[in-house]
Tab-separated table of C-alpha atoms and ligand atoms in Angstrom:
chain	number	residue	atom	x	y	z
K	1	MET	CA	-48.252	10.339	8.311
K	2	ALA	CA	-46.412	9.200	5.177
K	3	ALA	CA	-43.796	7.546	7.403
K	4	THR	CA	-46.308	5.548	9.478
K	5	SER	CA	-48.469	4.219	6.579
K	6	PRO	CA	-46.014	1.555	5.339
K	7	SER	CA	-45.663	0.055	8.815
K	8	ILE	CA	-49.438	-0.092	9.293
K	9	ARG	CA	-49.662	-1.738	5.895
K	10	ALA	CA	-46.890	-4.205	6.798
K	11	GLN	CA	-48.680	-5.040	10.029
K	12	ALA	CA	-51.985	-5.545	8.238
K	13	TYR	CA	-50.257	-7.859	5.763
K	14	ALA	CA	-48.562	-9.859	8.515
K	15	ARG	CA	-51.745	-10.238	10.600
K	16	LEU	CA	-53.799	-11.458	7.643
K	17	ARG	CA	-51.220	-14.055	6.559
K	18	TYR	CA	-52.628	-17.521	7.112
K	19	SER	CA	-49.238	-18.913	8.107
K	20	ASP	CA	-48.745	-16.246	10.809
K	21	THR	CA	-48.974	-17.568	14.376
K	22	GLY	CA	-49.097	-14.203	16.168
K	23	HIS	CA	-51.643	-13.279	18.815
K	24	VAL	CA	-53.762	-11.248	16.348
K	25	SER	CA	-53.604	-13.710	13.445
K	26	ARG	CA	-54.988	-16.698	15.353
K	27	PRO	CA	-58.133	-14.885	16.605
K	28	TRP	CA	-58.576	-13.424	13.116
K	29	ARG	CA	-58.524	-16.914	11.594
K	30	SER	CA	-61.044	-18.157	14.177
K	31	PHE	CA	-63.229	-15.103	13.492
K	32	HIS	CA	-62.996	-15.761	9.746
K	33	LEU	CA	-64.159	-19.366	10.243
K	34	LEU	CA	-66.975	-18.186	12.521
K	35	VAL	CA	-68.152	-15.643	9.934
K	36	VAL	CA	-68.160	-18.289	7.174
K	37	GLY	CA	-70.098	-20.648	9.473
K	38	LEU	CA	-72.680	-18.020	10.429
K	39	GLY	CA	-73.081	-16.866	6.819
K	40	LEU	CA	-73.689	-20.419	5.618
K	41	LEU	CA	-76.104	-21.081	8.485
K	42	ALA	CA	-78.048	-17.888	7.691
K	43	ILE	CA	-78.414	-18.898	4.042
K	44	ALA	CA	-79.364	-22.470	4.954
K	45	ILE	CA	-82.113	-21.271	7.333
K	46	SER	CA	-83.298	-18.677	4.790
K	47	SER	CA	-83.995	-21.444	2.300
K	48	LEU	CA	-86.661	-22.908	4.635
K	49	ASP	CA	-90.312	-22.188	3.835
K	50	GLY	CA	-92.681	-20.171	6.036
K	51	LEU	CA	-90.156	-18.155	8.075
K	52	PRO	CA	-91.621	-15.213	10.036
K	53	PRO	CA	-90.722	-11.795	8.529
K	54	TRP	CA	-88.627	-10.749	11.575
K	55	LEU	CA	-86.426	-13.838	11.230
K	56	SER	CA	-86.038	-13.277	7.481
K	57	GLY	CA	-84.969	-9.695	8.292
K	58	ILE	CA	-82.316	-10.864	10.773
K	59	LEU	CA	-81.028	-13.484	8.326
K	60	SER	CA	-80.778	-10.890	5.543
K	61	ILE	CA	-78.718	-8.647	7.829
K	62	ALA	CA	-76.465	-11.613	8.780
K	63	VAL	CA	-75.861	-12.469	5.124
K	64	MET	CA	-75.202	-8.805	4.302
K	65	ALA	CA	-72.783	-8.489	7.263
K	66	THR	CA	-70.925	-11.649	6.183
K	67	ALA	CA	-70.574	-10.326	2.658
K	68	ALA	CA	-69.454	-6.902	3.981
K	69	ILE	CA	-66.740	-8.496	6.167
K	70	PHE	CA	-65.354	-10.429	3.184
K	71	ALA	CA	-65.452	-7.303	1.018
K	72	ALA	CA	-63.508	-5.405	3.721
K	73	GLU	CA	-61.000	-8.266	3.940
K	74	TYR	CA	-60.541	-8.132	0.169
K	75	GLY	CA	-59.899	-4.382	0.352
K	76	VAL	CA	-57.270	-4.723	3.114
K	77	ARG	CA	-55.531	-7.640	1.386
K	78	LEU	CA	-55.413	-5.742	-1.909
K	79	TRP	CA	-54.057	-2.632	-0.179
K	80	SER	CA	-51.368	-4.560	1.738
K	81	ALA	CA	-50.347	-6.856	-1.165
K	82	PRO	CA	-47.165	-4.786	-1.941
K	83	GLU	CA	-45.819	-5.952	1.464
K	84	SER	CA	-45.657	-9.562	0.271
K	85	PRO	CA	-42.043	-10.709	-0.232
K	86	ARG	CA	-43.328	-12.497	-3.326
K	87	TYR	CA	-43.879	-9.126	-5.022
K	88	ALA	CA	-40.659	-7.487	-3.843
K	89	GLY	CA	-39.269	-5.187	-6.517
K	90	LEU	CA	-42.679	-4.567	-8.138
K	91	SER	CA	-44.453	-1.207	-8.002
K	92	ASP	CA	-47.448	-1.015	-5.650
K	93	ARG	CA	-49.845	-1.118	-8.559
K	94	MET	CA	-48.187	-4.150	-10.176
K	95	ALA	CA	-47.997	-5.965	-6.817
K	96	ARG	CA	-51.740	-5.417	-6.286
K	97	LEU	CA	-52.505	-6.534	-9.817
K	98	SER	CA	-50.362	-9.662	-9.334
K	99	TRP	CA	-52.146	-10.499	-6.077
K	100	ALA	CA	-55.602	-9.762	-7.524
K	101	THR	CA	-54.997	-12.188	-10.394
K	102	SER	CA	-53.427	-14.894	-8.175
K	103	SER	CA	-55.558	-17.851	-7.005
K	104	SER	CA	-55.623	-16.380	-3.488
K	105	GLY	CA	-56.819	-12.985	-4.813
K	106	VAL	CA	-59.513	-14.539	-6.989
K	107	ILE	CA	-60.838	-16.704	-4.112
K	108	CYS	CA	-60.914	-13.639	-1.863
K	109	LEU	CA	-62.754	-11.623	-4.524
K	110	LEU	CA	-65.319	-14.394	-5.024
K	111	ALA	CA	-66.090	-14.306	-1.295
K	112	ALA	CA	-66.632	-10.521	-1.536
K	113	LEU	CA	-68.836	-10.705	-4.668
K	114	PRO	CA	-72.109	-11.373	-2.779
K	115	LEU	CA	-71.927	-7.820	-1.351
K	116	PHE	CA	-72.078	-6.356	-4.869
K	117	ALA	CA	-74.860	-8.798	-5.768
K	118	ILE	CA	-76.823	-7.611	-2.720
K	119	VAL	CA	-76.123	-3.882	-3.116
K	120	PHE	CA	-76.399	-3.578	-6.899
K	121	GLY	CA	-78.562	-6.572	-7.720
K	122	SER	CA	-81.715	-7.918	-6.217
K	123	ILE	CA	-80.290	-10.938	-4.378
K	124	HIS	CA	-81.302	-11.187	-0.723
K	125	ALA	CA	-80.731	-13.902	1.822
K	126	ASP	CA	-84.019	-15.587	0.935
K	127	ASN	CA	-83.541	-15.248	-2.843
K	128	GLU	CA	-83.423	-18.530	-4.744
K	129	ASN	CA	-79.942	-17.639	-6.050
K	130	ALA	CA	-78.560	-16.893	-2.578
K	131	PRO	CA	-77.283	-20.498	-2.079
K	132	LEU	CA	-74.653	-19.527	-4.692
K	133	PHE	CA	-73.043	-17.480	-1.902
K	134	CYS	CA	-72.447	-20.736	-0.025
K	135	ILE	CA	-70.201	-21.985	-2.823
K	136	LEU	CA	-68.275	-18.691	-2.976
K	137	TRP	CA	-67.736	-18.561	0.798
K	138	VAL	CA	-66.868	-22.227	1.156
K	139	LEU	CA	-64.141	-21.774	-1.492
K	140	GLY	CA	-62.470	-19.386	0.957
K	141	LEU	CA	-62.056	-22.237	3.435
K	142	THR	CA	-59.274	-23.672	1.261
K	143	ARG	CA	-57.026	-21.024	2.863
K	144	HIS	CA	-57.624	-22.642	6.248
K	145	ALA	CA	-56.546	-26.055	4.989
K	146	PRO	CA	-52.792	-26.300	4.443
K	147	ALA	CA	-53.451	-29.928	3.517
K	148	MET	CA	-54.843	-28.668	0.186
K	149	GLY	CA	-51.295	-27.710	-0.776
K	150	THR	CA	-50.104	-31.127	0.380
K	151	LEU	CA	-52.802	-32.807	-1.711
K	152	ALA	CA	-51.687	-30.860	-4.784
K	153	ARG	CA	-48.072	-31.934	-4.171
K	154	VAL	CA	-49.106	-35.568	-3.601
K	155	ILE	CA	-51.070	-35.606	-6.868
K	156	SER	CA	-48.105	-34.044	-8.639
K	157	ASN	CA	-45.613	-36.546	-7.099
K	158	GLU	CA	-47.808	-39.540	-7.860
K	159	ARG	CA	-49.073	-38.392	-11.259
K	160	ALA	CA	-47.401	-41.247	-13.182
K	161	THR	CA	-48.991	-43.948	-10.989
K	162	LEU	CA	-52.341	-42.148	-10.809
K	163	THR	CA	-52.380	-41.790	-14.606
K	164	SER	CA	-51.784	-45.549	-15.009
K	165	VAL	CA	-54.731	-46.308	-12.723
K	166	LEU	CA	-56.891	-43.747	-14.545
K	167	VAL	CA	-56.025	-45.372	-17.870
K	168	ILE	CA	-57.111	-48.762	-16.455
K	169	PHE	CA	-60.307	-47.097	-15.190
K	170	VAL	CA	-61.111	-45.613	-18.611
K	171	MET	CA	-60.323	-48.924	-20.370
K	172	VAL	CA	-62.653	-50.893	-18.086
K	173	LEU	CA	-65.272	-48.159	-18.487
K	174	ILE	CA	-65.275	-48.215	-22.285
K	175	VAL	CA	-65.029	-52.008	-22.637
K	176	SER	CA	-67.843	-52.644	-20.143
K	177	ALA	CA	-70.092	-49.901	-21.572
K	178	THR	CA	-69.666	-51.237	-25.099
K	179	ALA	CA	-70.284	-54.833	-23.996
K	180	MET	CA	-73.419	-53.803	-22.060
K	181	HIS	CA	-74.682	-51.788	-25.025
K	182	ILE	CA	-74.346	-54.848	-27.276
K	183	VAL	CA	-75.898	-57.296	-24.804
K	184	GLU	CA	-78.727	-55.166	-23.357
K	185	ARG	CA	-79.767	-52.769	-26.180
K	186	VAL	CA	-82.445	-55.095	-27.607
K	187	GLY	CA	-84.140	-55.797	-24.253
K	188	GLN	CA	-83.752	-52.297	-22.789
K	189	PRO	CA	-83.403	-49.793	-25.654
K	190	LYS	CA	-84.222	-46.819	-23.401
K	191	LEU	CA	-81.460	-47.563	-20.877
K	192	PHE	CA	-78.725	-49.158	-23.010
K	193	GLY	CA	-79.780	-48.153	-26.555
K	194	THR	CA	-76.906	-45.698	-27.061
K	195	LEU	CA	-73.252	-45.817	-26.036
K	196	PRO	CA	-73.536	-42.672	-23.850
K	197	ASP	CA	-76.438	-44.352	-21.956
K	198	ALA	CA	-74.317	-47.462	-21.427
K	199	LEU	CA	-71.347	-45.284	-20.381
K	200	TRP	CA	-73.529	-43.607	-17.732
K	201	TRP	CA	-74.394	-47.060	-16.331
K	202	ALA	CA	-70.675	-48.021	-16.396
K	203	VAL	CA	-69.598	-44.872	-14.494
K	204	VAL	CA	-72.327	-45.344	-11.858
K	205	THR	CA	-71.409	-49.024	-11.409
K	206	LEU	CA	-67.607	-48.726	-11.638
K	207	THR	CA	-67.496	-45.986	-9.008
K	208	THR	CA	-69.634	-48.273	-6.784
K	209	THR	CA	-72.349	-45.553	-6.628
K	210	GLY	CA	-75.143	-47.767	-7.975
K	211	TYR	CA	-78.193	-45.494	-8.422
K	212	GLY	CA	-80.160	-48.470	-9.659
K	213	ASP	CA	-81.736	-46.469	-12.517
K	214	ALA	CA	-80.338	-48.916	-15.103
K	215	VAL	CA	-80.083	-52.613	-14.259
K	216	PRO	CA	-78.977	-55.472	-16.592
K	217	MET	CA	-81.684	-58.048	-17.374
K	218	THR	CA	-79.853	-60.608	-19.525
K	219	THR	CA	-77.487	-63.251	-18.111
K	220	GLY	CA	-74.651	-61.830	-20.200
K	221	GLY	CA	-75.368	-58.335	-18.867
K	222	LYS	CA	-75.349	-59.579	-15.275
K	223	MET	CA	-72.002	-61.322	-15.816
K	224	ILE	CA	-70.496	-58.150	-17.275
K	225	ALA	CA	-71.938	-56.123	-14.370
K	226	SER	CA	-70.318	-58.496	-11.838
K	227	VAL	CA	-66.892	-58.007	-13.431
K	228	VAL	CA	-67.402	-54.218	-13.529
K	229	MET	CA	-68.398	-54.071	-9.854
K	230	VAL	CA	-65.337	-56.023	-8.702
K	231	SER	CA	-63.090	-53.957	-11.005
K	232	GLY	CA	-64.580	-50.769	-9.528
K	233	ILE	CA	-63.640	-51.806	-6.011
K	234	LEU	CA	-60.110	-52.719	-7.123
K	235	VAL	CA	-59.552	-49.437	-8.991
K	236	LEU	CA	-60.868	-47.328	-6.083
K	237	ALA	CA	-58.749	-49.291	-3.599
K	238	LEU	CA	-55.683	-48.702	-5.785
K	239	MET	CA	-56.398	-44.948	-5.996
K	240	THR	CA	-56.961	-44.707	-2.247
K	241	GLY	CA	-53.760	-46.627	-1.536
K	242	ILE	CA	-51.664	-44.442	-3.849
K	243	LEU	CA	-53.029	-41.200	-2.377
K	244	ALA	CA	-52.754	-42.405	1.241
K	245	THR	CA	-49.140	-43.549	0.781
K	246	GLY	CA	-48.316	-40.292	-1.017
K	247	PHE	CA	-49.861	-38.265	1.819
K	248	ALA	CA	-47.938	-40.186	4.490
K	249	GLU	CA	-44.688	-39.808	2.534
K	250	GLU	CA	-45.232	-36.061	2.011
K	251	GLU	CA	-46.093	-35.565	5.690
K	252	ARG	CA	-42.941	-37.492	6.706
K	253	ARG	CA	-40.824	-35.243	4.469
K	254	ARG	CA	-42.411	-32.054	5.886
K	255	GLU	CA	-41.995	-33.260	9.462
K	256	TYR	CA	-38.360	-34.146	8.740
K	257	LEU	CA	-37.638	-30.607	7.495
K	258	ARG	CA	-39.532	-29.068	10.442
K	259	VAL	CA	-37.523	-31.166	12.920
K	260	TRP	CA	-34.231	-30.437	11.138
K	261	ASP	CA	-34.957	-26.685	11.418
K	262	GLN	CA	-35.557	-26.983	15.167
K	263	VAL	CA	-32.779	-29.481	15.943
K	264	THR	CA	-30.080	-27.040	14.905
K	265	LYS	CA	-31.265	-24.703	17.695
K	266	VAL	CA	-30.430	-27.299	20.371
K	267	PRO	CA	-26.645	-27.217	21.020
K	268	MET	CA	-26.598	-30.873	22.162
K	269	PHE	CA	-27.703	-31.946	18.685
K	270	ALA	CA	-25.856	-29.290	16.723
K	271	GLU	CA	-22.553	-30.863	17.856
K	272	LEU	CA	-23.441	-34.264	16.352
K	273	GLY	CA	-22.211	-35.270	12.899
K	274	THR	CA	-24.606	-35.077	9.943
K	275	VAL	CA	-25.177	-38.850	9.748
K	276	THR	CA	-25.975	-39.167	13.461
K	277	LEU	CA	-28.083	-36.020	13.315
K	278	SER	CA	-30.147	-37.306	10.413
K	279	GLU	CA	-30.765	-40.516	12.397
K	280	ILE	CA	-32.068	-38.640	15.438
K	281	VAL	CA	-34.091	-36.189	13.289
K	282	GLY	CA	-36.144	-39.141	12.051
K	283	LYS	CA	-37.063	-39.995	15.653
K	284	LEU	CA	-38.020	-36.534	16.942
K	285	ARG	CA	-41.445	-34.870	16.604
K	286	VAL	CA	-42.042	-31.090	16.678
K	287	ARG	CA	-44.778	-29.798	18.984
K	288	ASN	CA	-45.768	-26.132	19.330
K	289	TYR	CA	-47.386	-24.980	22.568
K	290	PRO	CA	-48.912	-21.633	23.530
K	291	PRO	CA	-48.077	-20.242	27.012
K	292	ARG	CA	-49.593	-21.761	30.192
K	293	ILE	CA	-49.988	-25.303	28.854
K	294	VAL	CA	-49.151	-28.240	31.118
K	295	VAL	CA	-46.766	-30.438	29.128
K	296	VAL	CA	-46.134	-33.064	31.832
K	297	ARG	CA	-47.986	-33.459	35.103
K	298	ARG	CA	-46.439	-34.613	38.379
K	299	ASP	CA	-47.133	-38.283	39.310
K	300	GLU	CA	-48.357	-39.189	35.843
K	301	PRO	CA	-46.508	-41.939	33.944
K	302	GLY	CA	-43.983	-40.648	31.400
K	303	GLU	CA	-43.130	-42.180	28.028
K	304	SER	CA	-41.267	-39.304	26.408
K	305	MET	CA	-38.734	-36.551	26.997
K	306	PHE	CA	-38.651	-33.056	25.509
K	307	PHE	CA	-35.906	-30.809	24.134
K	308	ILE	CA	-36.697	-27.086	24.112
K	309	SER	CA	-35.789	-25.474	20.801
K	310	GLU	CA	-37.706	-22.209	21.321
K	311	GLY	CA	-39.513	-20.566	24.233
K	312	GLU	CA	-39.446	-21.375	27.932
K	313	VAL	CA	-41.007	-23.771	30.454
K	314	GLU	CA	-41.326	-23.723	34.215
K	315	VAL	CA	-40.592	-26.864	36.272
K	316	ARG	CA	-42.873	-26.671	39.327
K	317	LEU	CA	-41.100	-28.336	42.269
K	318	PRO	CA	-42.273	-28.357	45.901
K	319	ARG	CA	-39.481	-25.933	46.839
K	320	GLY	CA	-40.236	-23.510	43.978
K	321	ALA	CA	-40.227	-23.164	40.196
K	322	ILE	CA	-37.197	-23.516	37.911
K	323	ALA	CA	-37.203	-21.950	34.416
K	324	LEU	CA	-35.732	-23.928	31.527
K	325	GLY	CA	-34.954	-22.214	28.221
K	326	PRO	CA	-33.927	-23.133	24.664
K	327	GLY	CA	-31.278	-25.853	24.363
K	328	THR	CA	-32.277	-27.598	27.602
K	329	PHE	CA	-34.462	-30.648	28.118
K	330	PHE	CA	-36.949	-32.129	30.564
K	331	GLY	CA	-38.983	-35.286	31.107
K	332	GLU	CA	-35.865	-37.467	31.101
K	333	MET	CA	-36.168	-38.592	34.752
K	334	ALA	CA	-39.390	-40.586	34.336
K	335	LEU	CA	-38.055	-42.014	31.117
K	336	LEU	CA	-34.746	-43.217	32.590
K	337	ASP	CA	-35.986	-44.315	36.030
K	338	ARG	CA	-39.389	-45.640	34.807
K	339	LEU	CA	-40.975	-43.719	37.661
K	340	PRO	CA	-43.906	-41.260	37.559
K	341	ARG	CA	-43.119	-37.651	36.620
K	342	SER	CA	-41.252	-35.889	39.429
K	343	ALA	CA	-42.712	-32.422	38.685
K	344	THR	CA	-45.309	-30.552	36.640
K	345	VAL	CA	-43.840	-28.667	33.688
K	346	VAL	CA	-45.768	-25.705	32.204
K	347	THR	CA	-44.947	-23.447	29.240
K	348	THR	CA	-44.487	-19.777	30.152
K	349	ALA	CA	-44.127	-18.492	26.549
K	350	PRO	CA	-44.964	-19.772	23.049
K	351	THR	CA	-42.727	-22.852	23.020
K	352	THR	CA	-41.465	-25.331	20.460
K	353	LEU	CA	-40.491	-28.737	21.811
K	354	LEU	CA	-38.849	-31.737	20.207
K	355	VAL	CA	-40.404	-34.905	21.579
K	356	LEU	CA	-38.423	-38.155	21.868
K	357	TYR	CA	-40.392	-41.263	22.811
K	358	ALA	CA	-38.925	-43.875	25.174
K	359	SER	CA	-38.698	-46.609	22.511
K	360	ASP	CA	-36.726	-44.273	20.206
K	361	PHE	CA	-34.550	-43.068	23.100
K	362	TYR	CA	-33.293	-46.600	23.787
K	363	GLU	CA	-32.890	-47.246	20.072
K	364	ILE	CA	-30.522	-44.294	19.611
K	365	ALA	CA	-28.782	-44.966	22.933
K	366	SER	CA	-26.452	-47.528	21.335
K	367	ASN	CA	-25.503	-45.216	18.419
K	368	ILE	CA	-25.124	-41.916	20.302
K	369	PRO	CA	-23.793	-42.875	23.764
K	370	ALA	CA	-22.480	-39.326	24.400
K	371	LEU	CA	-25.978	-37.856	24.115
K	372	VAL	CA	-27.508	-40.433	26.422
K	373	GLU	CA	-24.672	-39.997	28.951
K	374	ALA	CA	-25.259	-36.228	29.013
K	375	VAL	CA	-28.984	-36.782	29.623
K	376	GLU	CA	-28.289	-39.351	32.381
K	377	ARG	CA	-25.735	-37.058	34.054
K	378	GLU	CA	-28.210	-34.155	34.147
K	379	ALA	CA	-30.985	-36.448	35.437
K	380	ARG	CA	-28.703	-37.569	38.328
K	381	ARG	CA	-27.813	-33.955	39.115
K	382	ARG	CA	-31.469	-32.928	39.189
K	383	HIS	CA	-32.362	-35.927	41.311
K	384	THR	CA	-29.675	-35.038	43.885
K	385	GLU	CA	-30.733	-31.377	43.798
K	386	ASN	CA	-34.373	-32.321	44.399
K	387	GLN	CA	-33.499	-34.664	47.271
K	388	GLY	CA	-31.341	-31.959	48.868
K	389	GLY	CA	-34.201	-29.494	48.436
K	390	ALA	CA	-36.692	-31.960	49.867
K	391	LYS	CA	-34.457	-32.585	52.956
K	392	ALA	CA	-33.976	-28.826	53.431
K	393	THR	CA	-37.759	-28.331	53.230
K	394	ALA	CA	-38.375	-31.176	55.708
K	395	GLY	CA	-35.650	-29.860	58.032
C	1	LIG	P1	-39.712	-36.049	34.810
C	1	LIG	O1	-39.668	-36.522	36.198
C	1	LIG	O2	-39.917	-37.040	33.738
C	1	LIG	O3	-40.855	-34.925	34.663
C	1	LIG	C1	-40.663	-33.681	35.315
C	1	LIG	C2	-39.366	-33.105	34.841
C	1	LIG	O4	-38.962	-31.926	35.473
C	1	LIG	C3	-38.218	-34.061	35.186
C	1	LIG	O5	-38.363	-35.258	34.477
C	1	LIG	C4	-37.043	-33.218	34.861
C	1	LIG	O6	-36.790	-33.186	33.507
C	1	LIG	C5	-37.544	-31.837	35.317
C	1	LIG	N1	-36.924	-31.539	36.623
C	1	LIG	C6	-37.146	-32.153	37.797
C	1	LIG	N2	-36.349	-31.614	38.750
C	1	LIG	C7	-35.635	-30.631	38.154
C	1	LIG	C8	-34.642	-29.733	38.607
C	1	LIG	N3	-34.231	-29.693	39.857
C	1	LIG	N4	-34.106	-28.865	37.707
C	1	LIG	C9	-34.512	-28.868	36.430
C	1	LIG	N5	-35.453	-29.718	35.958
C	1	LIG	C10	-35.998	-30.574	36.802
């Protein structure tokens, strides 16, 4: 028994990891999302007035079940925390403590808290405090969004530029609020009589929200408001631009590393020098496919070819199927001959492909003639093989 426990624990840890792509982890993630969705829906419906008692009962059970599932998840994650490579070398107790105090542990605990509130407190699904559960459960969704990590990195990378824009924002805010206070305080003492009141107006206007609760009446006030409104649009546009560029840049870097990882598994590329390799890496895209997915369909137009870095595909030809494994490629015939696809190609295992679009293929053709020649040679061989097969079938 003692010998089997660690492996069960390791398996539990691996299955619950959000980055795991195994056949248990994916359904678990979908189930997790479904549970959050149902829990939120139950609380939203519970907040309606005049529900029949039977429906309230069902909703209470749904909320309780949601909370119980998150509490169980917390328990399993806490128990399996020592399996995390991050806590290698720590005792089980210290590893669990480290996980429990990490952001991931705290978010997980918050999602489980409603169970204690229900069991030990008096909060039910239709209680006025129950909507609090929504916040706790929605926080857990951050684990489903890897882009949150990207956002944090983008903000960190662009902090100098973002700070400059924020400083401009604060300057415009204070100058406009002070000016409005001076110009409008006599006419509208309730709305602009104090600096905090004027600041509230400036925030609402500068962010282009415009509640309309405080409106300038004097000509001077209207002129100031016009400048503030235009400045607001400019500042928001600047912020959006900085974040969008940062996101695109970060995504490009991540994709580059992902492609580089996969490219080294394809012998054709591994033989190229570093400079040539880095050129082609910028043109390839990584695509992951589960088994039984049609990647290209016979007779459809083709604008890209695919290199297999992991997994296996099946080329379905009239005379039978041919399996292609890691290091090989397909989709080159339509690309070179500008003809429709000659066969349907389907994945037979979880497969990672590197996609090269036609425009990029011709762009690298001049710099890496050896690669293009190898692709052309194989395309000719396949063409001859298919024609031979077709004649044999006809004969
Ligand atoms: P394309 O015609 O673009 O799309 C189908 C692909 O199947 C084709 O390119 C080739 O890459 C691949 N293919 C066709 N015939 C063969 C073959 N005889 N052996 C291996 N692959 C093939």
